mmCIF file of C-alpha atoms in Angstrom:
data_model
loop_
_atom_site.group_PDB
_atom_site.id
_atom_site.type_symbol
_atom_site.label_atom_id
_atom_site.label_comp_id
_atom_site.label_asym_id
_atom_site.label_seq_id
_atom_site.Cartn_x
_atom_site.Cartn_y
_atom_site.Cartn_z
ATOM 1 C CA UNK T 1 -22.483 11.600 -34.922
ATOM 2 C CA UNK T 2 -22.309 13.999 -32.072
ATOM 3 C CA UNK T 3 -18.918 14.714 -30.578
ATOM 4 C CA UNK T 4 -18.944 17.078 -27.664
ATOM 5 C CA UNK T 5 -16.550 19.940 -28.465
ATOM 6 C CA UNK T 6 -13.597 19.910 -26.147
ATOM 7 C CA UNK T 7 -13.520 23.491 -24.788
ATOM 8 C CA UNK T 8 -12.037 23.013 -21.399
ATOM 9 C CA UNK T 9 -8.315 23.768 -21.216
ATOM 10 C CA UNK T 10 -7.489 22.744 -17.737
ATOM 11 C CA UNK T 11 -10.286 20.803 -16.176
ATOM 12 C CA UNK T 12 -10.196 17.692 -18.533
ATOM 13 C CA UNK T 13 -6.371 17.486 -18.213
ATOM 14 C CA UNK T 14 -6.610 17.621 -14.535
ATOM 15 C CA UNK T 15 -9.259 15.005 -14.464
ATOM 16 C CA UNK T 16 -7.295 12.721 -16.705
ATOM 17 C CA UNK T 17 -4.125 13.212 -14.771
ATOM 18 C CA UNK T 18 -5.963 12.255 -11.622
ATOM 19 C CA UNK T 19 -7.568 9.190 -13.557
ATOM 20 C CA UNK T 20 -4.084 8.316 -14.698
ATOM 21 C CA UNK T 21 -2.718 8.513 -11.192
ATOM 22 C CA UNK T 22 -5.605 6.227 -9.910
ATOM 23 C CA UNK T 23 -4.775 3.734 -12.727
ATOM 24 C CA UNK T 24 -1.104 3.700 -11.747
ATOM 25 C CA UNK T 25 -1.952 3.237 -8.100
ATOM 26 C CA UNK T 26 -4.241 0.325 -8.962
ATOM 27 C CA UNK T 27 -1.612 -1.367 -11.293
ATOM 28 C CA UNK T 28 1.062 -0.887 -8.652
ATOM 29 C CA UNK T 29 -1.147 -2.490 -6.098
ATOM 30 C CA UNK T 30 -1.938 -5.236 -8.372
ATOM 31 C CA UNK T 31 1.598 -6.048 -9.311
ATOM 32 C CA UNK T 32 2.795 -5.769 -5.720
ATOM 33 C CA UNK T 33 0.583 -8.736 -4.832
ATOM 34 C CA UNK T 34 1.522 -11.179 -7.556
ATOM 35 C CA UNK T 35 4.260 -12.716 -5.403
ATOM 36 C CA UNK T 36 1.620 -13.999 -3.018
ATOM 37 C CA UNK T 37 0.423 -17.537 -3.281
ATOM 38 C CA UNK T 38 -2.898 -17.262 -5.049
ATOM 39 C CA UNK T 39 -5.821 -19.361 -3.893
ATOM 40 C CA UNK T 40 -4.235 -20.487 -0.610
ATOM 41 C CA UNK T 41 -5.834 -17.828 1.475
ATOM 42 C CA UNK T 42 -7.738 -14.679 0.923
ATOM 43 C CA UNK T 43 -4.691 -12.774 2.177
ATOM 44 C CA UNK T 44 -1.592 -13.282 4.165
ATOM 45 C CA UNK T 45 0.777 -10.850 5.669
ATOM 46 C CA UNK T 46 3.969 -9.747 3.833
ATOM 47 C CA UNK T 47 7.025 -11.263 5.601
ATOM 48 C CA UNK T 48 10.711 -10.185 5.798
ATOM 49 C CA UNK T 49 13.001 -12.882 6.972
ATOM 50 C CA UNK T 50 16.587 -11.885 8.007
ATOM 51 C CA UNK T 51 19.360 -13.332 9.959
ATOM 52 C CA UNK T 52 21.775 -11.835 12.536
ATOM 53 C CA UNK T 53 24.794 -13.496 14.065
ATOM 54 C CA UNK T 54 22.683 -15.142 16.830
ATOM 55 C CA UNK T 55 19.059 -15.041 15.604
ATOM 56 C CA UNK T 56 16.677 -15.341 12.809
ATOM 57 C CA UNK T 57 14.244 -12.418 12.599
ATOM 58 C CA UNK T 58 10.822 -12.568 11.013
ATOM 59 C CA UNK T 59 8.958 -9.302 10.476
ATOM 60 C CA UNK T 60 5.214 -9.482 9.438
ATOM 61 C CA UNK T 61 2.949 -6.578 8.268
ATOM 62 C CA UNK T 62 -0.095 -6.689 10.532
ATOM 63 C CA UNK T 63 -1.755 -3.382 10.369
ATOM 64 C CA UNK T 64 -4.891 -3.160 12.562
ATOM 65 C CA UNK T 65 -4.501 -6.570 14.072
ATOM 66 C CA UNK T 66 -4.268 -7.039 17.824
ATOM 67 C CA UNK T 67 -0.970 -8.801 18.379
ATOM 68 C CA UNK T 68 -2.538 -10.657 21.388
ATOM 69 C CA UNK T 69 -4.883 -12.422 19.008
ATOM 70 C CA UNK T 70 -2.004 -13.872 16.995
ATOM 71 C CA UNK T 71 -0.949 -17.593 17.328
ATOM 72 C CA UNK T 72 2.750 -18.036 16.705
ATOM 73 C CA UNK T 73 4.208 -21.578 16.891
ATOM 74 C CA UNK T 74 7.543 -23.218 16.079
ATOM 75 C CA UNK T 75 7.455 -26.925 15.232
ATOM 76 C CA UNK T 76 10.746 -28.454 14.037
ATOM 77 C CA UNK T 77 12.100 -26.148 11.452
ATOM 78 C CA UNK T 78 8.846 -24.461 10.671
ATOM 79 C CA UNK T 79 7.408 -21.187 12.062
ATOM 80 C CA UNK T 80 3.613 -20.693 11.727
ATOM 81 C CA UNK T 81 1.814 -17.563 12.255
ATOM 82 C CA UNK T 82 -1.988 -17.489 12.434
ATOM 83 C CA UNK T 83 -4.414 -14.650 12.955
ATOM 84 C CA UNK T 84 -7.380 -12.712 11.729
ATOM 85 C CA UNK T 85 -7.878 -9.281 10.440
ATOM 86 C CA UNK T 86 -11.430 -8.229 11.611
ATOM 87 C CA UNK T 87 -13.714 -7.073 8.745
ATOM 88 C CA UNK T 88 -14.594 -3.481 9.347
ATOM 89 C CA UNK T 89 -16.907 -3.231 6.385
ATOM 90 C CA UNK T 90 -19.669 -5.235 8.109
ATOM 91 C CA UNK T 91 -20.139 -2.597 10.819
ATOM 92 C CA UNK T 92 -23.537 -0.941 11.071
ATOM 93 C CA UNK T 93 -23.996 2.607 9.797
ATOM 94 C CA UNK T 94 -20.914 2.478 7.453
ATOM 95 C CA UNK T 95 -21.181 2.720 3.730
ATOM 96 C CA UNK T 96 -18.016 1.620 2.062
ATOM 97 C CA UNK T 97 -17.156 3.385 -1.294
ATOM 98 C CA UNK T 98 -13.774 1.743 -1.727
ATOM 99 C CA UNK T 99 -12.389 -1.502 -0.133
ATOM 100 C CA UNK T 100 -8.754 -2.260 -1.047
ATOM 101 C CA UNK T 101 -7.679 -3.673 2.419
ATOM 102 C CA UNK T 102 -8.083 -7.411 2.709
ATOM 103 C CA UNK T 103 -9.774 -8.993 5.684
ATOM 104 C CA UNK T 104 -10.230 -12.486 7.041
ATOM 105 C CA UNK T 105 -8.141 -15.166 8.782
ATOM 106 C CA UNK T 106 -4.758 -16.197 7.619
ATOM 107 C CA UNK T 107 -2.057 -18.876 8.265
ATOM 108 C CA UNK T 108 1.447 -18.385 7.088
ATOM 109 C CA UNK T 109 4.157 -21.049 7.467
ATOM 110 C CA UNK T 110 7.824 -20.719 6.858
ATOM 111 C CA UNK T 111 10.654 -22.983 6.733
ATOM 112 C CA UNK T 112 13.402 -21.531 8.938
ATOM 113 C CA UNK T 113 16.902 -21.107 7.429
ATOM 114 C CA UNK T 114 18.815 -22.390 10.406
ATOM 115 C CA UNK T 115 18.062 -24.593 13.433
ATOM 116 C CA UNK T 116 16.549 -22.484 16.253
ATOM 117 C CA UNK T 117 16.079 -22.775 19.900
ATOM 118 C CA UNK T 118 12.293 -23.069 20.062
ATOM 119 C CA UNK T 119 12.122 -22.508 23.881
ATOM 120 C CA UNK T 120 13.385 -18.960 23.608
ATOM 121 C CA UNK T 121 11.431 -17.472 20.771
ATOM 122 C CA UNK T 122 10.166 -13.914 21.500
ATOM 123 C CA UNK T 123 7.675 -11.739 19.637
ATOM 124 C CA UNK T 124 6.731 -8.062 19.885
ATOM 125 C CA UNK T 125 4.711 -5.738 17.793
ATOM 126 C CA UNK T 126 5.121 -2.016 17.139
ATOM 127 C CA UNK T 127 3.319 0.233 14.587
ATOM 128 C CA UNK T 128 1.567 -2.705 12.868
ATOM 129 C CA UNK T 129 4.678 -4.793 12.317
ATOM 130 C CA UNK T 130 5.264 -8.052 14.268
ATOM 131 C CA UNK T 131 8.764 -9.051 14.915
ATOM 132 C CA UNK T 132 9.551 -12.699 15.869
ATOM 133 C CA UNK T 133 13.014 -13.367 17.234
ATOM 134 C CA UNK T 134 14.177 -16.860 17.045
ATOM 135 C CA UNK T 135 17.600 -17.461 18.726
ATOM 136 C CA UNK T 136 19.906 -19.707 16.558
ATOM 137 C CA UNK T 137 21.011 -23.035 18.049
ATOM 138 C CA UNK T 138 24.654 -22.824 19.018
ATOM 139 C CA UNK T 139 25.846 -24.955 16.178
ATOM 140 C CA UNK T 140 24.175 -22.555 13.706
ATOM 141 C CA UNK T 141 25.982 -19.436 14.983
ATOM 142 C CA UNK T 142 28.866 -18.262 12.883
ATOM 143 C CA UNK T 143 32.295 -18.951 14.357
ATOM 144 C CA UNK T 144 34.794 -16.249 13.895
ATOM 145 C CA UNK T 145 38.217 -17.571 13.138
ATOM 146 C CA UNK T 146 41.251 -15.556 14.393
ATOM 147 C CA UNK T 147 43.963 -14.985 11.899
ATOM 148 C CA UNK T 148 47.342 -15.375 13.351
ATOM 149 C CA UNK T 149 50.364 -13.427 12.182
ATOM 150 C CA UNK T 150 53.814 -14.804 12.292
ATOM 151 C CA UNK Z 1 -25.430 9.003 -49.186
ATOM 152 C CA UNK Z 2 -23.888 6.145 -47.412
ATOM 153 C CA UNK Z 3 -20.568 7.204 -48.685
ATOM 154 C CA UNK Z 4 -21.061 10.635 -47.336
ATOM 155 C CA UNK Z 5 -21.937 9.282 -43.874
ATOM 156 C CA UNK Z 6 -18.787 7.124 -43.861
ATOM 157 C CA UNK Z 7 -16.667 10.074 -44.781
ATOM 158 C CA UNK Z 8 -18.261 12.206 -42.075
ATOM 159 C CA UNK Z 9 -17.634 9.389 -39.450
ATOM 160 C CA UNK Z 10 -14.091 9.211 -40.680
ATOM 161 C CA UNK Z 11 -13.631 12.896 -40.269
ATOM 162 C CA UNK Z 12 -15.203 12.665 -36.765
ATOM 163 C CA UNK Z 13 -12.828 9.782 -35.946
ATOM 164 C CA UNK Z 14 -9.870 11.866 -37.236
ATOM 165 C CA UNK Z 15 -10.870 14.766 -35.032
ATOM 166 C CA UNK Z 16 -11.341 12.416 -32.055
ATOM 167 C CA UNK Z 17 -7.920 10.818 -32.656
ATOM 168 C CA UNK Z 18 -6.249 14.250 -32.826
ATOM 169 C CA UNK Z 19 -8.121 15.399 -29.617
ATOM 170 C CA UNK Z 20 -6.950 12.197 -27.848
ATOM 171 C CA UNK Z 21 -3.313 12.689 -29.002
ATOM 172 C CA UNK Z 22 -3.512 16.259 -27.851
ATOM 173 C CA UNK Z 23 -4.937 15.280 -24.518
ATOM 174 C CA UNK Z 24 -2.358 12.559 -23.976
ATOM 175 C CA UNK Z 25 0.441 14.953 -24.768
ATOM 176 C CA UNK Z 26 -0.865 17.478 -22.315
ATOM 177 C CA UNK Z 27 -1.241 14.748 -19.641
ATOM 178 C CA UNK Z 28 2.273 13.519 -20.168
ATOM 179 C CA UNK Z 29 3.547 17.094 -20.188
ATOM 180 C CA UNK Z 30 1.595 17.978 -16.959
ATOM 181 C CA UNK Z 31 2.919 14.954 -15.165
ATOM 182 C CA UNK Z 32 6.560 15.703 -16.287
ATOM 183 C CA UNK Z 33 6.217 19.278 -15.209
ATOM 184 C CA UNK Z 34 5.225 18.289 -11.579
ATOM 185 C CA UNK Z 35 8.510 16.647 -11.350
ATOM 186 C CA UNK Z 36 7.096 13.737 -9.243
ATOM 187 C CA UNK Z 37 8.642 10.359 -9.660
ATOM 188 C CA UNK Z 38 6.302 7.376 -9.197
ATOM 189 C CA UNK Z 39 6.226 6.114 -5.543
ATOM 190 C CA UNK Z 40 8.063 2.965 -4.588
ATOM 191 C CA UNK Z 41 4.801 1.453 -3.203
ATOM 192 C CA UNK Z 42 1.172 2.171 -2.879
ATOM 193 C CA UNK Z 43 -0.734 1.556 0.461
ATOM 194 C CA UNK Z 44 -4.221 0.014 0.520
ATOM 195 C CA UNK Z 45 -7.026 2.401 1.215
ATOM 196 C CA UNK Z 46 -10.616 1.944 2.323
ATOM 197 C CA UNK Z 47 -13.048 4.808 2.019
ATOM 198 C CA UNK Z 48 -16.203 4.785 4.166
ATOM 199 C CA UNK Z 49 -19.084 7.130 4.432
ATOM 200 C CA UNK Z 50 -21.020 7.832 7.703
ATOM 201 C CA UNK Z 51 -23.914 10.062 8.375
ATOM 202 C CA UNK Z 52 -21.783 13.171 9.319
ATOM 203 C CA UNK Z 53 -18.343 12.338 8.034
ATOM 204 C CA UNK Z 54 -16.117 10.291 5.663
ATOM 205 C CA UNK Z 55 -13.295 8.107 6.829
ATOM 206 C CA UNK Z 56 -10.201 7.265 4.773
ATOM 207 C CA UNK Z 57 -8.367 4.238 6.311
ATOM 208 C CA UNK Z 58 -4.801 3.689 5.044
ATOM 209 C CA UNK Z 59 -2.551 0.686 5.853
ATOM 210 C CA UNK Z 60 0.917 1.937 6.790
ATOM 211 C CA UNK Z 61 2.372 -0.830 8.888
ATOM 212 C CA UNK Z 62 5.873 0.010 9.938
ATOM 213 C CA UNK Z 63 5.889 3.601 8.978
ATOM 214 C CA UNK Z 64 6.738 6.075 11.762
ATOM 215 C CA UNK Z 65 4.269 8.703 12.481
ATOM 216 C CA UNK Z 66 6.807 11.529 11.801
ATOM 217 C CA UNK Z 67 7.395 9.973 8.423
ATOM 218 C CA UNK Z 68 3.740 10.465 7.271
ATOM 219 C CA UNK Z 69 2.452 13.639 5.699
ATOM 220 C CA UNK Z 70 -1.244 14.292 4.907
ATOM 221 C CA UNK Z 71 -2.465 17.394 2.938
ATOM 222 C CA UNK Z 72 -5.257 18.675 0.842
ATOM 223 C CA UNK Z 73 -4.829 20.653 -2.298
ATOM 224 C CA UNK Z 74 -7.003 21.338 -5.230
ATOM 225 C CA UNK Z 75 -9.947 19.088 -3.941
ATOM 226 C CA UNK Z 76 -7.578 16.177 -3.448
ATOM 227 C CA UNK Z 77 -6.266 14.505 -0.344
ATOM 228 C CA UNK Z 78 -2.666 13.335 -0.408
ATOM 229 C CA UNK Z 79 -0.971 10.877 1.839
ATOM 230 C CA UNK Z 80 2.711 10.540 1.418
ATOM 231 C CA UNK Z 81 5.647 9.378 3.332
ATOM 232 C CA UNK Z 82 8.463 6.903 3.757
ATOM 233 C CA UNK Z 83 8.929 3.390 5.171
ATOM 234 C CA UNK Z 84 12.296 2.446 6.328
ATOM 235 C CA UNK Z 85 13.723 -1.067 6.285
ATOM 236 C CA UNK Z 86 12.069 -3.006 9.245
ATOM 237 C CA UNK Z 87 14.915 -5.535 9.514
ATOM 238 C CA UNK Z 88 17.838 -5.174 11.886
ATOM 239 C CA UNK Z 89 20.839 -3.137 10.814
ATOM 240 C CA UNK Z 90 23.063 -5.863 12.195
ATOM 241 C CA UNK Z 91 21.709 -8.470 9.793
ATOM 242 C CA UNK Z 92 24.188 -10.769 8.142
ATOM 243 C CA UNK Z 93 21.769 -12.185 5.567
ATOM 244 C CA UNK Z 94 18.257 -11.557 4.134
ATOM 245 C CA UNK Z 95 16.150 -14.610 3.089
ATOM 246 C CA UNK Z 96 12.823 -13.132 2.212
ATOM 247 C CA UNK Z 97 11.840 -9.483 1.482
ATOM 248 C CA UNK Z 98 8.104 -8.886 0.899
ATOM 249 C CA UNK Z 99 7.475 -5.815 2.959
ATOM 250 C CA UNK Z 100 7.874 -2.947 0.499
ATOM 251 C CA UNK Z 101 10.012 0.015 1.549
ATOM 252 C CA UNK Z 102 10.832 3.443 0.431
ATOM 253 C CA UNK Z 103 8.526 6.383 -0.613
ATOM 254 C CA UNK Z 104 4.706 5.897 -0.783
ATOM 255 C CA UNK Z 105 2.037 8.298 -2.080
ATOM 256 C CA UNK Z 106 -1.619 8.087 -2.455
ATOM 257 C CA UNK Z 107 -3.811 10.884 -3.994
ATOM 258 C CA UNK Z 108 -7.682 10.709 -3.493
ATOM 259 C CA UNK Z 109 -10.314 12.989 -4.951
ATOM 260 C CA UNK Z 110 -12.301 14.421 -2.059
ATOM 261 C CA UNK Z 111 -16.020 13.789 -2.131
ATOM 262 C CA UNK Z 112 -18.302 16.838 -2.702
ATOM 263 C CA UNK Z 113 -19.741 18.787 0.196
ATOM 264 C CA UNK Z 114 -17.014 18.199 2.755
ATOM 265 C CA UNK Z 115 -15.339 20.713 5.082
ATOM 266 C CA UNK Z 116 -11.678 20.390 4.103
ATOM 267 C CA UNK Z 117 -10.599 22.792 6.803
ATOM 268 C CA UNK Z 118 -11.628 20.460 9.557
ATOM 269 C CA UNK Z 119 -9.979 17.208 8.375
ATOM 270 C CA UNK Z 120 -8.322 15.245 11.217
ATOM 271 C CA UNK Z 121 -5.928 12.308 11.179
ATOM 272 C CA UNK Z 122 -4.789 9.863 13.742
ATOM 273 C CA UNK Z 123 -2.287 7.057 13.469
ATOM 274 C CA UNK Z 124 -2.202 3.866 15.611
ATOM 275 C CA UNK Z 125 -0.801 0.393 15.150
ATOM 276 C CA UNK Z 126 0.142 0.988 11.613
ATOM 277 C CA UNK Z 127 -3.293 2.350 10.565
ATOM 278 C CA UNK Z 128 -3.916 5.939 9.528
ATOM 279 C CA UNK Z 129 -7.512 7.034 9.931
ATOM 280 C CA UNK Z 130 -8.424 10.415 8.252
ATOM 281 C CA UNK Z 131 -11.802 11.905 9.315
ATOM 282 C CA UNK Z 132 -13.346 14.307 6.745
ATOM 283 C CA UNK Z 133 -16.483 16.086 8.149
ATOM 284 C CA UNK Z 134 -19.388 16.753 5.832
ATOM 285 C CA UNK Z 135 -20.579 20.344 5.621
#
């Protein structure tokens, strides 16, 4: 049984450290996707949903997607975002060694937490993040109550 | 004869086990001594080879350009930085939080035969593209 003597003092350690780092990265990436609904779509953008006094805000991660090609719709109490991330790996003359990004079309629907004014929804995108602003209906806005002192 | 072989194998295994333990200790020690804590999130990376260069594509939606750092060291390319909370500071409630925030870091072994003095990076629409020319 041949065992190659381990002579290197720094190289194997460096290589293992690098391997370990890669394993950690892969595991971290694996676990970060477990909250996504498996099987519904190849991928769908991560969403943050927050609320201010007068609006519901939805932020979506859309790196590399042209925001003009997104389809955003509000029907009743549901917001739907549709779009497609163009597959770069198919392009000519490119030989991919690693593909972790996910491509393809997606649909993401979301039940809104309060009634919104669907006529005045606005959307803008910056640095690969889409922000959809849905103004709350008057009855859903918080009413501040003045406290009287005697 | 058979017995001897078994003993030999057991000795080899013993050596191997000791080597592995030694290596693991060194790895743990070396990672402790760098003092780096694991990042909060890890961006997705595509690596693509073209005839005269390599391209590393990193998804960094919502990260500001000034919050990204790219450097090479010891044949590795490191991309690190910070993503701030994309939601409004005036928020009164948070219903869903899927966009990871905080520190990110990615370290990639550079391919052989590249000119690491001429690496160029550009950032647009949440996508970082790093061009690594071949020598």
